[in-house]
């Protein structure tokens, strides 16, 4: 169920190569991605089948929804498309609108629904907890909160073991700002240009995207620095990212030595020398920038930047709101792809698969610094429903399924006309090794059979 962000969400740009022909080119330089797909302007790809039938929509009419939105909801224009979608139901990777149209969701509710819409396993856990306990604040103990904290802590390296449960990414980042200042006794915090760290009064100082800024003062003590963007920035090119996704822009860097990193580090040092005090509170960074357009940094940049920040007395904060919980595919946390260890990690979005939930994880030392300065309390942080759902999201694990469940998936594939092998010490691995004469339509068919068999399996487990 992992969505491999570094691979699937490659930025694409369109180049006109001939009349009525568009070329879709990923920003890559590797030979495996040099092929160009040509699409006729009148060709409409066939949508893959879906065995889920949504309920019939029987609620407000579209025009009535527009009226209510105009009269009673925020006037800020945020809806996508000239005619905004009126969504009705979701199932795994699919969304259905009020007219019954089906859409393959490749945005996941702004990088949030990590394991699928209305995932049967998550649904079952939520319904069970709903009948047991909806809410109690953290002045009382309840097992879902403690069970979740233990599971989450096990996924983070030492000494990141103290968890503060909150409700949104903005709230998490605002709390992280308080922690950094309480621990360092300093004020200034640095973030990248193009960064998005939230829309609350304090986090707007960290957010450096023009449309989120306003004329009134707010977010004092925050300083932007140049984003080390090897595609749009002044330095960098096809050898600079520590990623399978590379820009096509040429550069003089060797494959194992990024000169652009050194140039961007000099800019970072310039910010430290001119724009902030001699001692700083901290530095915020998304492992990959999201809102600014999936920006990846040069190899080794974050590691060197973290060292410079700590030398000034600051702490390093990794904003994992969009990159955490396996979104990058290769690692569970985005900071791991940079071989760094932050002092504070913030997380939201995929943490609850769409349920309002977020967290800040830090070291015991930093947590104690906050406790000395502030009696922090959160009414809804650690909500029983949120923690139960969060645990369900974390349990899509590597533990082998019981043999009888694997047997049933194997049988379902066979009944639909697909033969595969078995392997592994628990016979839990499906071995796929077709003849070399296999064609793409046959691969597509096999993929659909597996998807259908796994969907049936999850629905059986939910019952």
XYZ file of C-alpha atoms in Angstrom:
463
model
C 0.000 0.000 0.000
C 3.034 2.305 0.143
C 2.798 5.210 -2.280
C 6.314 5.757 -3.577
C 6.392 9.539 -3.713
C 9.901 9.908 -5.003
C 8.964 7.721 -7.975
C 5.256 8.283 -8.636
C 5.089 12.027 -8.084
C 7.845 12.953 -10.506
C 7.243 16.478 -11.793
C 6.311 16.437 -15.456
C 6.462 19.202 -18.028
C 4.967 19.351 -21.495
C 6.982 20.219 -24.585
C 5.418 20.819 -27.983
C 7.396 18.625 -30.369
C 5.118 18.595 -33.417
C 1.643 19.841 -34.337
C -1.014 18.160 -32.190
C 1.601 16.046 -30.375
C 2.734 16.510 -26.770
C 5.756 14.937 -25.144
C 5.547 14.131 -21.428
C 9.072 14.208 -20.043
C 9.994 13.509 -16.450
C 12.842 15.628 -15.062
C 15.307 12.747 -15.295
C 18.649 11.976 -16.799
C 18.870 8.225 -16.258
C 18.649 6.000 -19.291
C 15.711 4.084 -17.882
C 13.562 7.206 -18.104
C 14.625 8.550 -21.489
C 11.709 7.126 -23.432
C 9.071 9.682 -24.415
C 5.392 8.900 -24.462
C 3.530 10.572 -27.325
C -0.155 11.219 -26.761
C -2.643 12.301 -29.359
C -4.681 15.267 -28.196
C -7.826 13.241 -28.929
C -6.725 10.014 -27.254
C -8.398 9.220 -23.943
C -6.712 6.420 -21.987
C -9.003 3.639 -20.819
C -9.568 3.781 -17.082
C -8.690 0.590 -15.194
C -11.694 -1.331 -13.853
C -12.914 -1.027 -10.270
C -15.030 -3.670 -8.554
C -16.520 -1.202 -6.041
C -20.020 0.218 -6.628
C -20.710 3.491 -4.768
C -23.984 4.314 -3.083
C -26.453 6.440 -5.029
C -26.027 10.126 -4.190
C -29.162 11.466 -2.460
C -28.038 14.664 -0.747
C -27.869 18.364 -1.643
C -28.048 19.364 -5.290
C -24.928 20.861 -6.863
C -26.373 24.370 -7.226
C -27.553 24.333 -3.608
C -24.044 23.351 -2.511
C -22.645 26.332 -4.437
C -25.130 28.671 -2.750
C -24.295 27.430 0.746
C -20.588 27.660 0.029
C -20.939 31.231 -1.195
C -23.124 32.342 1.733
C -21.559 30.534 4.690
C -18.078 29.168 3.993
C -14.686 30.780 3.527
C -14.503 33.186 0.559
C -10.880 32.201 -0.057
C -10.780 30.425 -3.404
C -9.186 27.028 -2.752
C -11.302 24.595 -4.795
C -9.694 22.922 -7.785
C -11.181 23.155 -11.306
C -13.542 25.665 -12.920
C -16.446 23.494 -11.837
C -15.375 22.173 -8.426
C -15.942 18.483 -7.801
C -18.731 17.517 -5.417
C -17.310 14.303 -4.002
C -19.611 11.676 -2.593
C -17.681 8.525 -1.721
C -14.204 7.054 -1.685
C -12.824 3.542 -1.900
C -9.092 2.874 -1.682
C -7.470 4.722 -4.616
C -10.829 5.786 -6.147
C -13.143 8.765 -5.610
C -16.741 9.117 -6.834
C -18.600 12.378 -7.362
C -22.278 13.147 -6.939
C -22.958 12.292 -10.590
C -21.399 8.853 -10.270
C -18.177 9.689 -12.117
C -15.110 7.770 -10.973
C -11.660 9.322 -10.482
C -8.268 7.768 -9.766
C -6.995 9.816 -6.824
C -3.323 10.648 -7.339
C -3.331 13.515 -4.822
C -4.713 11.629 -1.803
C -6.425 14.575 -0.155
C -3.265 16.721 -0.344
C -0.859 13.858 0.368
C -2.918 12.606 3.313
C -4.860 9.412 2.548
C -1.789 7.193 2.578
C -3.411 3.754 2.776
C -6.562 4.452 0.758
C -9.996 6.025 1.109
C -12.249 4.172 3.544
C -9.723 1.373 3.876
C -11.642 -1.649 5.236
C -9.130 -2.290 8.001
C -9.086 1.340 9.146
C -12.898 1.476 8.907
C -13.248 -1.583 11.116
C -10.959 -0.154 13.813
C -12.727 3.227 13.731
C -16.174 1.664 14.038
C -15.056 -0.514 16.938
C -13.574 2.444 18.833
C -16.616 4.597 18.019
C -18.777 2.219 20.012
C -16.361 2.171 22.944
C -15.046 5.701 23.664
C -15.119 8.805 21.492
C -13.242 11.299 23.584
C -11.485 11.989 26.834
C -8.697 14.499 27.322
C -5.208 13.588 28.454
C -6.040 14.278 32.109
C -7.251 10.659 31.964
C -5.380 7.663 30.642
C -6.819 5.416 27.948
C -5.172 2.456 26.155
C -5.410 3.702 22.526
C -3.152 6.669 23.316
C -0.512 4.598 25.088
C -0.605 1.789 22.544
C -0.182 4.285 19.726
C 2.662 6.138 21.449
C 4.577 2.897 21.914
C 4.116 1.884 18.268
C 5.125 5.303 16.931
C 8.180 5.574 19.178
C 9.387 2.175 17.939
C 9.554 3.584 14.389
C 11.877 6.466 15.317
C 15.591 6.301 16.135
C 16.966 7.149 19.564
C 16.743 9.617 21.234
C 13.496 10.686 19.503
C 11.124 9.078 21.991
C 8.904 11.761 23.601
C 5.609 12.277 21.756
C 3.215 15.228 21.909
C -0.093 14.439 20.200
C -1.888 17.345 18.500
C -4.422 17.870 15.712
C -2.833 19.416 12.616
C 0.470 20.049 10.894
C 0.322 23.778 11.655
C -0.262 23.029 15.316
C 2.610 20.534 15.356
C 5.028 23.007 13.786
C 3.934 25.789 16.129
C 4.635 23.536 19.106
C 8.022 22.644 17.605
C 8.825 26.371 17.389
C 8.032 26.724 21.102
C 10.240 23.737 21.895
C 13.172 25.110 19.905
C 12.981 28.483 21.615
C 12.439 27.049 25.087
C 15.398 24.693 24.756
C 17.867 27.078 23.096
C 16.873 30.309 24.893
C 17.107 31.924 21.461
C 14.527 33.393 19.084
C 15.618 33.218 15.440
C 14.426 30.274 13.333
C 15.481 29.672 9.725
C 13.420 28.035 6.961
C 13.782 27.705 3.200
C 12.244 29.981 0.632
C 9.369 28.068 -0.904
C 8.742 26.219 2.364
C 5.239 25.554 3.663
C 5.047 24.815 7.388
C 1.501 25.918 8.160
C -0.998 28.757 8.134
C -1.296 29.625 11.835
C -0.089 33.033 13.069
C 3.340 31.784 14.132
C 3.978 29.213 11.406
C 3.225 31.793 8.716
C 6.644 33.173 9.614
C 8.186 29.856 8.559
C 6.039 29.547 5.434
C 7.735 31.299 2.528
C 5.218 31.056 -0.306
C 3.894 34.431 -1.420
C 0.198 33.502 -1.547
C 0.289 32.604 2.159
C 1.882 35.861 3.286
C 0.006 38.954 4.429
C 0.753 42.621 5.053
C 0.124 42.472 8.804
C 3.018 41.451 11.071
C 3.208 37.900 12.361
C 5.608 35.030 12.891
C 8.366 37.230 14.297
C 11.880 35.853 14.575
C 11.673 33.761 11.397
C 14.203 34.189 8.604
C 14.121 32.669 5.096
C 17.174 31.305 3.350
C 17.789 30.217 -0.240
C 16.209 26.906 -1.171
C 18.894 24.558 -2.584
C 16.853 23.759 -5.689
C 19.096 22.123 -8.289
C 16.460 22.520 -11.012
C 15.302 26.144 -10.675
C 18.118 27.526 -8.531
C 21.344 29.048 -9.849
C 23.410 25.884 -9.340
C 22.969 22.188 -9.893
C 21.992 19.678 -12.517
C 21.829 16.058 -13.506
C 24.210 14.615 -10.879
C 23.198 16.601 -7.815
C 20.245 14.874 -6.153
C 20.560 11.825 -3.951
C 17.524 10.370 -5.687
C 16.481 8.237 -8.656
C 14.811 11.406 -9.958
C 17.273 13.820 -11.563
C 16.898 17.046 -13.482
C 17.838 17.139 -17.176
C 19.771 20.384 -16.646
C 23.478 19.817 -17.243
C 26.072 20.674 -14.636
C 29.806 20.235 -14.104
C 29.368 18.123 -10.952
C 30.820 14.620 -10.855
C 28.388 11.770 -10.083
C 29.862 11.395 -6.577
C 30.661 15.048 -5.801
C 28.054 17.821 -5.972
C 29.664 21.225 -6.368
C 26.227 22.827 -6.245
C 25.842 21.686 -2.628
C 28.894 23.741 -1.689
C 27.461 26.832 -3.409
C 24.135 26.506 -1.575
C 25.914 25.912 1.744
C 27.750 29.212 1.206
C 24.361 30.911 0.847
C 23.201 29.220 4.060
C 26.329 30.465 5.840
C 25.614 33.952 4.513
C 22.136 33.839 6.122
C 23.713 32.769 9.428
C 26.229 35.636 9.191
C 23.874 38.444 8.178
C 20.194 37.738 8.899
C 20.045 36.144 12.357
C 21.664 36.555 15.748
C 24.919 34.832 16.661
C 22.914 32.177 18.501
C 19.727 30.808 16.952
C 16.774 28.698 18.053
C 16.540 26.319 15.129
C 16.121 25.387 11.489
C 13.009 23.890 9.843
C 13.228 21.784 6.686
C 10.913 19.508 4.742
C 12.980 16.527 3.518
C 11.385 17.222 0.131
C 9.468 20.455 -0.367
C 5.822 19.732 -1.166
C 3.809 22.903 -1.820
C 6.745 24.464 -3.680
C 6.653 21.715 -6.292
C 8.399 18.535 -5.067
C 11.821 20.146 -4.630
C 14.724 17.828 -3.775
C 18.026 19.099 -2.415
C 21.618 18.337 -3.405
C 23.382 15.365 -1.847
C 24.747 16.130 1.604
C 23.177 19.573 1.958
C 20.951 18.892 4.968
C 23.710 17.071 6.845
C 26.074 20.035 6.559
C 23.301 22.561 7.273
C 22.331 20.667 10.456
C 25.953 20.872 11.657
C 26.036 24.632 11.062
C 22.763 25.144 12.945
C 23.886 23.113 15.949
C 27.151 25.059 16.058
C 25.008 28.195 16.572
C 23.084 26.607 19.465
C 20.002 25.773 17.415
C 17.975 22.594 17.026
C 17.064 20.922 13.734
C 13.417 20.218 12.931
C 12.293 17.828 10.175
C 8.796 18.612 8.913
C 7.556 15.151 7.886
C 3.933 16.212 7.341
C 4.079 15.295 3.644
C 7.087 12.970 3.513
C 6.590 10.698 6.519
C 4.909 7.326 7.005
C 6.510 5.608 4.035
C 5.477 8.212 1.467
C 8.955 8.210 -0.092
C 9.050 4.456 -0.535
C 12.712 3.854 0.269
C 12.497 4.924 3.925
C 9.776 5.400 6.512
C 10.889 8.976 7.282
C 12.112 11.540 4.805
C 15.040 12.630 6.989
C 16.471 9.116 6.656
C 17.017 9.709 2.942
C 19.455 12.497 3.901
C 21.289 10.418 6.532
C 20.528 12.980 9.263
C 19.025 12.783 12.738
C 16.776 15.735 13.637
C 16.212 16.987 17.179
C 12.463 17.371 16.570
C 10.182 15.680 14.038
C 6.707 16.989 13.170
C 4.089 14.851 11.429
C 0.460 15.026 10.292
C -1.616 14.176 7.176
C -0.779 10.482 6.588
C -0.495 9.867 10.351
C -4.288 9.412 10.533
C -5.095 8.697 6.866
C -7.349 11.764 6.798
C -8.498 11.783 10.430
C -7.491 15.052 12.193
C -4.303 14.014 13.933
C -0.692 15.180 14.216
C 2.316 14.773 16.469
C 5.620 16.261 17.545
C 8.382 13.846 18.551
C 11.526 15.013 20.286
C 14.223 14.069 22.762
C 13.682 13.822 26.543
C 16.068 16.747 26.999
C 14.106 19.103 24.735
C 10.776 17.910 26.174
C 11.994 18.774 29.684
C 13.056 22.236 28.506
C 9.501 22.873 27.312
C 7.973 21.506 30.520
C 10.065 23.959 32.588
C 8.699 26.892 30.602
C 5.117 25.882 29.802
C 2.383 23.595 31.132
C 1.446 22.399 27.659
C -2.012 20.872 27.321
C -4.136 19.867 24.335
C -7.844 19.058 24.693
C -8.125 16.890 21.585
C -4.525 15.702 21.221
C -4.428 11.978 21.913
C -8.142 11.536 21.216
C -9.128 7.818 21.509
C -10.606 7.732 17.995
C -7.528 9.388 16.485
C -5.122 7.064 18.278
C -7.067 3.937 17.309
C -7.075 5.030 13.664
C -3.387 5.988 13.855
C -2.555 2.508 15.139
C -4.503 0.914 12.283
C -2.490 2.960 9.790
C 0.798 1.865 11.378
C -0.267 -1.812 11.251
C 0.025 -2.346 7.614
C 3.244 -4.070 8.511
C 5.765 -6.623 7.244
C 4.535 -9.368 9.528
C 3.464 -12.421 7.495
C -0.243 -13.127 7.175
C -1.615 -16.338 8.670
C -1.155 -19.224 6.237
C -4.906 -19.717 5.728
C -5.309 -16.078 4.629
C -2.419 -16.347 2.164
C -3.953 -19.584 0.874
C -7.248 -17.806 0.213
C -5.566 -14.982 -1.727
C -3.712 -17.613 -3.740
C -6.979 -19.443 -4.475
C -8.752 -16.202 -5.444
C -6.027 -15.466 -7.998
C -6.405 -18.931 -9.456
C -10.209 -18.618 -9.711
C -9.731 -15.388 -11.678
C -7.308 -17.088 -14.059
C -3.888 -16.170 -12.657
C -1.287 -18.704 -11.554
C 1.556 -17.575 -9.283
C 4.102 -19.326 -7.091
C 4.689 -19.221 -3.335
C 7.855 -18.789 -1.313
C 9.341 -17.483 1.915
C 9.907 -19.294 5.205
C 6.226 -18.811 6.045
C 5.080 -19.420 2.454
C 3.823 -15.854 2.606
C 5.550 -14.506 -0.509
C 3.964 -14.659 -3.949
C 6.632 -15.476 -6.511
C 6.024 -13.832 -9.879
C 8.256 -14.985 -12.735
C 6.396 -14.960 -16.074
C 7.863 -16.109 -19.370
C 9.798 -13.437 -21.237
C 7.145 -13.388 -23.972
C 4.687 -11.657 -21.606
C 2.887 -8.604 -23.026
C 1.770 -5.403 -21.312
C -1.976 -6.213 -21.498
C -1.221 -9.489 -19.752
C 0.765 -7.690 -17.048
C -2.113 -5.249 -16.601
C -4.503 -8.174 -16.225
C -2.290 -9.837 -13.603
C -2.046 -6.566 -11.677
C -5.818 -6.200 -11.671
C -6.278 -9.778 -10.455
C -3.870 -9.172 -7.576
C -5.575 -5.910 -6.694
C -8.968 -7.589 -6.681
C -7.714 -10.543 -4.613
C -6.105 -8.233 -2.027
C -9.229 -6.057 -1.859
C -11.339 -9.158 -1.185
C -8.844 -10.170 1.496
C -9.063 -6.796 3.284
C -12.864 -6.866 3.126
C -12.877 -10.352 4.684
C -10.587 -9.152 7.476
C -12.803 -6.122 8.125
C -15.769 -8.415 8.723
